[in-house]
CSV table of C-alpha atoms and ligand atoms in Angstrom, one decimal:
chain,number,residue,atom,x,y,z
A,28,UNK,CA,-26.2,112.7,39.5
A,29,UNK,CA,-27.5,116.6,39.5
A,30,UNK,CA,-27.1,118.6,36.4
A,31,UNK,CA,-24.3,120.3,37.7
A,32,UNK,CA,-22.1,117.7,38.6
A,33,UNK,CA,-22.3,116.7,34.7
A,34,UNK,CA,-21.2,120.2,33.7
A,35,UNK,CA,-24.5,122.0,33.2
A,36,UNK,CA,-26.8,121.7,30.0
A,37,UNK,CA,-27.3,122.8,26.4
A,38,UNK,CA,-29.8,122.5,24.2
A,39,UNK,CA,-29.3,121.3,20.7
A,40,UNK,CA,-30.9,124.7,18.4
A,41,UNK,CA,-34.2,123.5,17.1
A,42,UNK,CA,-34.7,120.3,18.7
A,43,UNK,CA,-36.9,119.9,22.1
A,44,UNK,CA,-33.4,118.1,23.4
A,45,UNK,CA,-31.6,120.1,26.2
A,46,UNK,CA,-28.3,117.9,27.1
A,47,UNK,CA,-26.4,117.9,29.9
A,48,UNK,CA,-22.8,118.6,28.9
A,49,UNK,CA,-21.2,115.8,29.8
A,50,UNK,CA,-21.7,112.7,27.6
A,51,UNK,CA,-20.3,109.7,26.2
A,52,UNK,CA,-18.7,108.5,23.2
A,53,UNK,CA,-19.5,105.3,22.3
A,54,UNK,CA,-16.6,104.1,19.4
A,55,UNK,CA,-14.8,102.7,22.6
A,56,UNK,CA,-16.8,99.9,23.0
A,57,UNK,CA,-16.7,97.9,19.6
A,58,UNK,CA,-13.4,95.9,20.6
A,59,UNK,CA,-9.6,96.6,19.3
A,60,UNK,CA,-9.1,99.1,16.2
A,61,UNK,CA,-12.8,99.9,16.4
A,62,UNK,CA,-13.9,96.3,14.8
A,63,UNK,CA,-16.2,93.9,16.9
A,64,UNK,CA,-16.2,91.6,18.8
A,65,UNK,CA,-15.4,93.5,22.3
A,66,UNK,CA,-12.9,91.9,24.3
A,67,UNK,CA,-15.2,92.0,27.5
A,68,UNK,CA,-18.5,92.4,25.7
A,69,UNK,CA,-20.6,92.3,29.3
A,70,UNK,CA,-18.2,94.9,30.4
A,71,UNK,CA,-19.4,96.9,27.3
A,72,UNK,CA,-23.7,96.8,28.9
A,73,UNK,CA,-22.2,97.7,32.3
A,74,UNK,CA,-20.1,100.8,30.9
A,75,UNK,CA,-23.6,101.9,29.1
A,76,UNK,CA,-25.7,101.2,31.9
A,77,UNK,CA,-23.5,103.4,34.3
A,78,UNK,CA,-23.7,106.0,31.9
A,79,UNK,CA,-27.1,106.4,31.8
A,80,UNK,CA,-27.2,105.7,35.8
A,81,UNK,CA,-24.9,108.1,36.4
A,82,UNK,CA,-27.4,110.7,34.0
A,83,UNK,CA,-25.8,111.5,31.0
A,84,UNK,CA,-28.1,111.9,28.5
A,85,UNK,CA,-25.9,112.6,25.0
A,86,UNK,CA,-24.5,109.3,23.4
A,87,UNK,CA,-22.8,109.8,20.4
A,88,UNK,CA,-22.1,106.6,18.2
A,89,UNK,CA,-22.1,105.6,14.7
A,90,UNK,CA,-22.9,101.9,12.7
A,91,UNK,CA,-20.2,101.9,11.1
A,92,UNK,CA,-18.1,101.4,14.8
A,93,UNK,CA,-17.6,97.0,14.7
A,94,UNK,CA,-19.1,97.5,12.0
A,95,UNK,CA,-22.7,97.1,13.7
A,96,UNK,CA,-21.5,96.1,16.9
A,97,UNK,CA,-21.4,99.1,18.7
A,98,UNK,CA,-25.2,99.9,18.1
A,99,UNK,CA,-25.9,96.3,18.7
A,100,UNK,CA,-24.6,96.9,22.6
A,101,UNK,CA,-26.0,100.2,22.9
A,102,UNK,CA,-29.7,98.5,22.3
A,103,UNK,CA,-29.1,95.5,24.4
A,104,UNK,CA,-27.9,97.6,27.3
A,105,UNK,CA,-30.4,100.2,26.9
A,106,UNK,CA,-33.9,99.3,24.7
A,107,UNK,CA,-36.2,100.6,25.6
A,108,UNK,CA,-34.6,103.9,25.3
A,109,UNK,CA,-35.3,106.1,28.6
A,110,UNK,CA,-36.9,109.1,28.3
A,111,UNK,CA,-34.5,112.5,27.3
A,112,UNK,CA,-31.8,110.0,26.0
A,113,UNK,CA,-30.7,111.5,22.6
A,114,UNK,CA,-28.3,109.1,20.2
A,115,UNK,CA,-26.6,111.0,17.8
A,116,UNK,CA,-25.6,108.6,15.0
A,117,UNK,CA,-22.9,109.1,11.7
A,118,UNK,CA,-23.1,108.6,8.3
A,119,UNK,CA,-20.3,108.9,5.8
A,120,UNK,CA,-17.9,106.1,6.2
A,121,UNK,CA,-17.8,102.3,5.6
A,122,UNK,CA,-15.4,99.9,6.9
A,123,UNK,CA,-14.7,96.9,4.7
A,124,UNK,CA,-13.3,93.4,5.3
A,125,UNK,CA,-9.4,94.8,5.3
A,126,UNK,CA,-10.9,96.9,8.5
A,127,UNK,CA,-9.8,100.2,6.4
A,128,UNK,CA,-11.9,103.6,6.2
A,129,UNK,CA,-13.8,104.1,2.8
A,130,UNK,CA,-16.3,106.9,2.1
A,131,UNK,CA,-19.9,106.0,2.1
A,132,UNK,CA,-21.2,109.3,-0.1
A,133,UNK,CA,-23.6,107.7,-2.6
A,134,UNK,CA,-27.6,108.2,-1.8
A,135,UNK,CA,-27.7,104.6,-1.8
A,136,UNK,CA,-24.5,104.4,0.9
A,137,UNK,CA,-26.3,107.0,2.8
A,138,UNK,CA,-29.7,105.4,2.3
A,139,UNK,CA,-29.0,102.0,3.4
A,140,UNK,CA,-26.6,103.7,6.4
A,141,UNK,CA,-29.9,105.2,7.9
A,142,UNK,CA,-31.6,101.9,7.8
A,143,UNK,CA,-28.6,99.8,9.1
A,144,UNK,CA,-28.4,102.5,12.6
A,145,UNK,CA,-32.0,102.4,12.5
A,146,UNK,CA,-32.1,98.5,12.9
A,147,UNK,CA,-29.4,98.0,14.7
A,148,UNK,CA,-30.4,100.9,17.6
A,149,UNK,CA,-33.6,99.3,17.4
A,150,UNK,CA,-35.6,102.6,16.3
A,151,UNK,CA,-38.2,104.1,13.9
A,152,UNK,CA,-36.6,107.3,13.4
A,153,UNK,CA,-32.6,108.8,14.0
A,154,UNK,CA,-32.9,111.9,16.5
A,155,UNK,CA,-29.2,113.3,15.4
A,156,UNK,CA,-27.2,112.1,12.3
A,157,UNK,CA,-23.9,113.8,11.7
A,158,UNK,CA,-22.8,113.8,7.9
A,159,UNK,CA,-19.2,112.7,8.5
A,160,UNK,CA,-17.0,114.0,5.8
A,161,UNK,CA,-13.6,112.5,5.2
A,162,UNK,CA,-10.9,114.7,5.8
A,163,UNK,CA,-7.5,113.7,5.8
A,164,UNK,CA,-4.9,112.7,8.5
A,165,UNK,CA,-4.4,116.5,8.5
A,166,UNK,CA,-8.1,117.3,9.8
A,167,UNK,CA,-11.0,118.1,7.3
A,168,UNK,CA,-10.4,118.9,3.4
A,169,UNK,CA,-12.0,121.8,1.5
A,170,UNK,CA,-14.8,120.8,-0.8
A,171,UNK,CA,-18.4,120.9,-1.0
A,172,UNK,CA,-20.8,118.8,0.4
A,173,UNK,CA,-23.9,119.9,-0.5
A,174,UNK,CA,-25.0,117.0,-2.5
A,175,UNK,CA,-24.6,115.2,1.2
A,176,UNK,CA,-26.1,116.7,2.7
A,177,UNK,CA,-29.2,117.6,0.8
A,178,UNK,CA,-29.4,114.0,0.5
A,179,UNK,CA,-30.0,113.5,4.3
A,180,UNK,CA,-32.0,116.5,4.1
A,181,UNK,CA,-33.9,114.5,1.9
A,182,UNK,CA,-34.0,111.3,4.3
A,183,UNK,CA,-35.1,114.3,7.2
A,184,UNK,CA,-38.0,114.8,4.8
A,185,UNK,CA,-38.8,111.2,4.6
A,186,UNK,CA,-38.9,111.1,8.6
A,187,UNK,CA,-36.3,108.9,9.2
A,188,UNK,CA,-33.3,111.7,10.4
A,189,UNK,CA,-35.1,113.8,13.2
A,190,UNK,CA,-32.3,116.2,12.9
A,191,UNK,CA,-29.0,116.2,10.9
A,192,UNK,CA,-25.1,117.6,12.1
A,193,UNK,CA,-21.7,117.8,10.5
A,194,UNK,CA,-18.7,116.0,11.9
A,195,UNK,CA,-14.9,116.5,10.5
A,196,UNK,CA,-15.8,119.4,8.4
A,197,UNK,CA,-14.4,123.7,7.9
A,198,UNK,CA,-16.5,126.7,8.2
A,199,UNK,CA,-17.1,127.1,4.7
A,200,UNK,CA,-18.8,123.5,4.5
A,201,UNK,CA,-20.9,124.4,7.6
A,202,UNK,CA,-21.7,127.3,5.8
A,203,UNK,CA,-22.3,125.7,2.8
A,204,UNK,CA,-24.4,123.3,4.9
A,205,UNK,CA,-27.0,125.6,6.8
A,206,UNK,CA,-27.9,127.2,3.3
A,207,UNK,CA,-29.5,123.6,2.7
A,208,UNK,CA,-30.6,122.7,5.9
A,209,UNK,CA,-30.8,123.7,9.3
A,210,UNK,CA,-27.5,122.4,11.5
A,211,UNK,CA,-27.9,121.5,15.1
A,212,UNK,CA,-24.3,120.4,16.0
A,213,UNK,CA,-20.9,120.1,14.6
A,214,UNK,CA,-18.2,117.2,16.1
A,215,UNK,CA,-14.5,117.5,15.1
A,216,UNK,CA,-11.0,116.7,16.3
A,217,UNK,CA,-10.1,118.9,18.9
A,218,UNK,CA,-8.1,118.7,22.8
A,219,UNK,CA,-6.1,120.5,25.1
A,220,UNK,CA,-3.4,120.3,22.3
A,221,UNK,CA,-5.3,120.3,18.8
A,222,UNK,CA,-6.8,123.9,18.3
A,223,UNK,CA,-7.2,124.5,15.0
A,224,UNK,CA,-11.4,124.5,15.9
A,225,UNK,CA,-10.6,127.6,18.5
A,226,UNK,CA,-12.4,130.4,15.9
A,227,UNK,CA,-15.1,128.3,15.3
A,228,UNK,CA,-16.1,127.2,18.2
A,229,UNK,CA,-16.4,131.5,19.4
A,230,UNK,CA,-18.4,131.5,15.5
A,231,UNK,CA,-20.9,128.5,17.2
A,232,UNK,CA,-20.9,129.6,20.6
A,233,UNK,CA,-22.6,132.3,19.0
A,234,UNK,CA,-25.0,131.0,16.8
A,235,UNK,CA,-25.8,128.8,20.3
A,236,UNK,CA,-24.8,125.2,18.2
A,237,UNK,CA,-23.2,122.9,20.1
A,238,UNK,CA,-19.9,121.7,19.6
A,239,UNK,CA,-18.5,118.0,20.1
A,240,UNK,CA,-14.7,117.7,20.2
A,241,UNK,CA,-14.2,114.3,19.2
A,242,UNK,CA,-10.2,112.8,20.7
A,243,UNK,CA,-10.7,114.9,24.1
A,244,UNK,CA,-8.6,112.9,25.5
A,245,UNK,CA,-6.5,112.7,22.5
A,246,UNK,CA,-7.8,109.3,20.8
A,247,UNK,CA,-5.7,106.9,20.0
A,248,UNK,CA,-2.5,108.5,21.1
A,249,UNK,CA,-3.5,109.7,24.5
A,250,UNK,CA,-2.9,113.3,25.4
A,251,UNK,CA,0.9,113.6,27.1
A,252,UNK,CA,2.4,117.2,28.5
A,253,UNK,CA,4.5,117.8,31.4
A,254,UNK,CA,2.4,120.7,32.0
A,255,UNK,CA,-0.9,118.5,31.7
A,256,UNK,CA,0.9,116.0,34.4
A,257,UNK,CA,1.6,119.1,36.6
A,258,UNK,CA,-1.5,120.6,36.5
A,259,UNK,CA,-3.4,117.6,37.9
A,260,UNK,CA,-0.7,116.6,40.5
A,261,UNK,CA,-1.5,120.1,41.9
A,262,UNK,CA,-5.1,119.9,41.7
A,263,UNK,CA,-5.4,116.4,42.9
A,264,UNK,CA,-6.6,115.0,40.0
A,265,UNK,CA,-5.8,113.0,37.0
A,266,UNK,CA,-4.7,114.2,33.7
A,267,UNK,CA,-7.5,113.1,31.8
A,268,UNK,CA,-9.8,115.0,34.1
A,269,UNK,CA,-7.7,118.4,33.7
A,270,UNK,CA,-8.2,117.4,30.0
A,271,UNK,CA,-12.0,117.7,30.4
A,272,UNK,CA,-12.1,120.1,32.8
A,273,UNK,CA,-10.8,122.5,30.5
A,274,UNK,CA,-12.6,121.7,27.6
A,275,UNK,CA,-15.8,122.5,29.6
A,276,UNK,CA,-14.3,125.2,30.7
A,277,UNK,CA,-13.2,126.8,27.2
A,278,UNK,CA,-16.8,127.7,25.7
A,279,UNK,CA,-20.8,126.8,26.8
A,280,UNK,CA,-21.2,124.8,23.8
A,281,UNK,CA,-19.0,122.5,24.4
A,282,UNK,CA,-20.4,119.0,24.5
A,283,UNK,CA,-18.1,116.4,25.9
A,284,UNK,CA,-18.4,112.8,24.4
A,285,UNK,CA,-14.8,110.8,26.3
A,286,UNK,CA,-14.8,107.2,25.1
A,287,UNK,CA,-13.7,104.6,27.3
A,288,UNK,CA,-14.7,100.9,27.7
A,289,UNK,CA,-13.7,101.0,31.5
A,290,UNK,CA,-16.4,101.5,34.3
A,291,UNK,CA,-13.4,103.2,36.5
A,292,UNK,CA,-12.2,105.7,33.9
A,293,UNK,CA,-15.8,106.3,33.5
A,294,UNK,CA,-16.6,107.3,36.4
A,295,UNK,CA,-13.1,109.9,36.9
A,296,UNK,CA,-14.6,111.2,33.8
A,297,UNK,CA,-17.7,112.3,34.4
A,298,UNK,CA,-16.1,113.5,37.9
A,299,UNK,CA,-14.1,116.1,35.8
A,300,UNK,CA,-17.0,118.3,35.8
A,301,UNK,CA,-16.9,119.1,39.5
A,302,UNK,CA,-13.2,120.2,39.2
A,303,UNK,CA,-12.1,123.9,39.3
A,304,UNK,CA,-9.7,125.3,37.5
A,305,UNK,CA,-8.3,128.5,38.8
A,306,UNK,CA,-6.9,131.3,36.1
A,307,UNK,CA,-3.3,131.0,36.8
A,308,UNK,CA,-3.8,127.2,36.1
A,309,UNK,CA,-5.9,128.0,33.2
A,310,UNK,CA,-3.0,129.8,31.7
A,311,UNK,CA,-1.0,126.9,31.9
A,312,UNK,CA,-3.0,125.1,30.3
A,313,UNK,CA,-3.5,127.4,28.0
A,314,UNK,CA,-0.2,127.3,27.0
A,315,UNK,CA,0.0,123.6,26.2
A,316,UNK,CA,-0.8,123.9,22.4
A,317,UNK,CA,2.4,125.8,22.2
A,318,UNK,CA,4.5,123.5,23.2
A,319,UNK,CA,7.1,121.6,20.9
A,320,UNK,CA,5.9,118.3,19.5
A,321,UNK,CA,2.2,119.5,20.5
A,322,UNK,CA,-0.8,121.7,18.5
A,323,UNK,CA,-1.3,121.9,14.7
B,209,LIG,N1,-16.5,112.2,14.0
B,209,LIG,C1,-15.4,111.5,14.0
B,209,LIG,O1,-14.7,111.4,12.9
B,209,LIG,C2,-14.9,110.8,15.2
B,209,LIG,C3,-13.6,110.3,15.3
B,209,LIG,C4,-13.2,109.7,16.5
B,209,LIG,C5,-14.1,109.6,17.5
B,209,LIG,N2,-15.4,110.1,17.5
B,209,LIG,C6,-16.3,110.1,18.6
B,209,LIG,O2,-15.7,110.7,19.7
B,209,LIG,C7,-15.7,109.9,20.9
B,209,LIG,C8,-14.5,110.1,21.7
B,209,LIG,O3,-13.3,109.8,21.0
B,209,LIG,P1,-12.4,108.6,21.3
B,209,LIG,O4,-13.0,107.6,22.2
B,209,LIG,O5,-11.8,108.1,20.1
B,209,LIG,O6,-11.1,109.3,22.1
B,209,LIG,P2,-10.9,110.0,23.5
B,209,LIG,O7,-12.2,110.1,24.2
B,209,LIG,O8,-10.1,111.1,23.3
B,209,LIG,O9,-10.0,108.9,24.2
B,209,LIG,C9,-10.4,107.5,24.4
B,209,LIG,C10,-9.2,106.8,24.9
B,209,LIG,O10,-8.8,107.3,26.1
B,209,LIG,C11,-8.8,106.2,27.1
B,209,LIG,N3,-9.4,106.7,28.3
B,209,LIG,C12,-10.7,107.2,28.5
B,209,LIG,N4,-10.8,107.7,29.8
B,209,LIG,C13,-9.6,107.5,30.4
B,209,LIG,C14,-9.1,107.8,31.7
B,209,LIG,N5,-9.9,108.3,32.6
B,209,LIG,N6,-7.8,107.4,32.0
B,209,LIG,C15,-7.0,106.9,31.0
B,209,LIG,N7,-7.4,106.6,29.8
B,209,LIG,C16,-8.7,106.9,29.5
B,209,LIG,C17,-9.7,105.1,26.5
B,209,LIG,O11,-9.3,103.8,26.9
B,209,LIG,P3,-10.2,102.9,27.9
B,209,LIG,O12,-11.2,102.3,27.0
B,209,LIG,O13,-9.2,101.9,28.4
B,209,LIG,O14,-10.7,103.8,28.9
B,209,LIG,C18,-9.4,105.3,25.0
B,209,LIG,O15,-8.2,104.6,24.6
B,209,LIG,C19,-15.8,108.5,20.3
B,209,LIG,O16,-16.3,107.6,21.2
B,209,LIG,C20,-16.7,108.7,19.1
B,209,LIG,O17,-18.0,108.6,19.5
B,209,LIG,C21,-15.8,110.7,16.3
C-alpha cells in the first residue's frame, strides 16, 4: 500500500526512522483482559502479517501485554524483522498472577523489563521504549519522574534502548523529561471524545514529536455518539473509520496505533486514511467532546 493511502509519514526527531502514520497497536492480540493465551492464536500471526503486508511500519507493543505473549507473536509472525519496521516497546508496569496493574519503577524492574522485551522480540537492542507512568483512572498524575527516566537513560547508554518516549504522562513531566534526555515520542489517552491532550499535542506538533493517542477507538469501551454514527452513515463509512479519520486529520504528528485482533477491522482501519472529511463535517465532529456523557 502507497504512503498516502496509510496517511502520510513522520519521522520520529532524532532517530533515522520516518513512519508512515498509520500503524498498529499490538495490546489486542494477547487474548481476553490483555492476559495470554489468545483465543485464535493463528489469527493473532495473520493480523501481524497483514500489517506489515499492507505497509505499516510503526508497531507499538509492550512485554508486559499476556504477560510475554504479545511479544512472543510479534517475533513468530515477523523475525527476522523487515527492514524500516520500528517496535516501540513500554516499560513501567507489571502484571501479576491476580492479572492486576502494578508499577514496575525500580532500576531492577526497569532492568530486567529491557531484557525480558529484548528476549522475547527476539533483539539485541530496543529501537523505542516508552517510560509508562501510572496515572490514575482519571489520566496521568503529577509527580516527577526523573529518577525513571534517567534510569533508561542510563540503559540508552548501555546500548540496549536505541531511543526512549513517555506514555500516560503531563507537560510538566515531559518537561521534566527532555532536561535529562532527549524525547522522541509521547503516547497517551486520547479520541474523538477524550481531549484533555488538545494543547499538547499544538506544544509537540511544534517541537515536530510525534504523538500516539493510545484508545483511538475508545479502548475498552468503544467510542459511541449519535453524531459519530451520523457522520459515517453520510460519508459511507463506518464509525471507527470517521474515528481515525479525524484523528489524522487533527495535527501532522499524530501517529495512529488502532488495536484489533480481527484481519477485517484491520483492514477498514487502515482504509480510514483515504477518507475525506469535509469542514462542515469536521465541525461536527468537532463538537462531539461536548456532548453530555462524553469528553473530560
Ligand atoms: N500507554 C498506555 O498506557 C496504553 C494503554 C492502552 C493501549 N495502549 C496501546 O494503544 C493501542 C490501541 O489501544 P487499544 O487497542 O486498547 O484501543 P483502541 O484501538 O481504541 O480499540 C481497540 C478495540 O476496538 C475494537 N476495534 C478495532 N477496530 C475495530 C473496527 N474497525 N470495528 C469495530 N471494532 C474495532 C477492537 O476489537 P477487535 O479486536 O475485535 O477488533 C478492540 O476491542 C494498543 O494496542 C496499545 O498498543 C497503550
Amino acid at each position: 500500500m502507497s504512503e498516502a493511502r496509510l496517511g502520510g509519514r513522520f519521522a520520529f526527531p532524532g532517530t533515522p526512522w520516518t513512519v508512515r502514520r498509520m500503524g498498529y497497536g499490538a495490546m489486542q492480540l494477547a487474548g481476553p483482559g490483555v492476559w495470554g493465551p489468545p483465543r485464535d492464536p493463528d489469527g493473532a500471526v495473520a493480523v501481524l502479517r497483514e500489517v506489515i503486508g499492507a505497509g505499516v511500519n510503526h508497531i507499538d507493543t509492550s512485554d508486559f501485554y499476556g504477560p510475554h505473549v504479545t511479544n512472543q507473536i510479534i517475533r513468530k509472525a515477523l523475525h527476522p524483522y523487515p527492514a524500516g519496521l520500528v517496535i516501540v516497546t513500554k516499560l513501567g508496569a507489571r502484571r501479576p498472577p491476580d492479572k492486576s496493574w502494578q508499577p514496575a519503577i525500580s532500576r531492577k524492574e526497569l532492568t530486567a523489563g529491557v531484557h525480558d522485551n529484548l528476549r522475547s522480540l527476539g533483539l539485541d537492542a530496543l529501537d523505542i521504549v516508552n517510560y509508562r507512568a501510572m496515572g490514575s483512572v482519571h489520566g496521568p498524575r503529577e509527580g516527577s519522574i526523573a529518577e525513571q527516566v534517567a534510569m533508561l537513560a542510563d540503559l540508552q547508554r548501555e546500548g540496549l534502548i536505541r531511543h526512549i518516549g513517555l506514555s500516560n504522562v503531563t507537560a510538566a513531566q515531559i518537561a521534566e523529561a527532555q532536561a535529562i534526555t532527549d524525547i522522541v515520542c509521547v503516547q497517551n489517552h486520547y479520541n474523538l471524545a477524550s481531549r484533555h491532550d488538545d494543547t499538547l499535542i499544538d506544544d509537540l506538533a511544534r517541537k515536530g514529536i510525534p504523538y500516539v493517542p493510545f484508545f483511538p477507538l475508545g479502548g475498552f469501551t468503544p467510542l459511541q455518539s449519535s453524531t459519530l454514527s451520523k457522520v459515517a452513515g453520510q460519508l459511507r463509512a463506518t464509525p471507527m473509520q470517521v474515528a481515525l479519520a479525524w484523528l489524522l486529520h487533527r495535527s501532522p504528528n499524530i501517529l495512529l496505533i488502532p488495536g484489533t485482533s480481527s484481519v477485517s477491522h484491520l483492514r477498514e482501519n487502515l482504509a480510514a486514511a483515504q477518507l475525506a472529511l469535509p469542514a462542515e463535517i469536521l465541525l461536527m465532529l468537532d463538537g462531539i467532546a461536548a456532548e453530555p456523557g462524553k469528553g473530560h
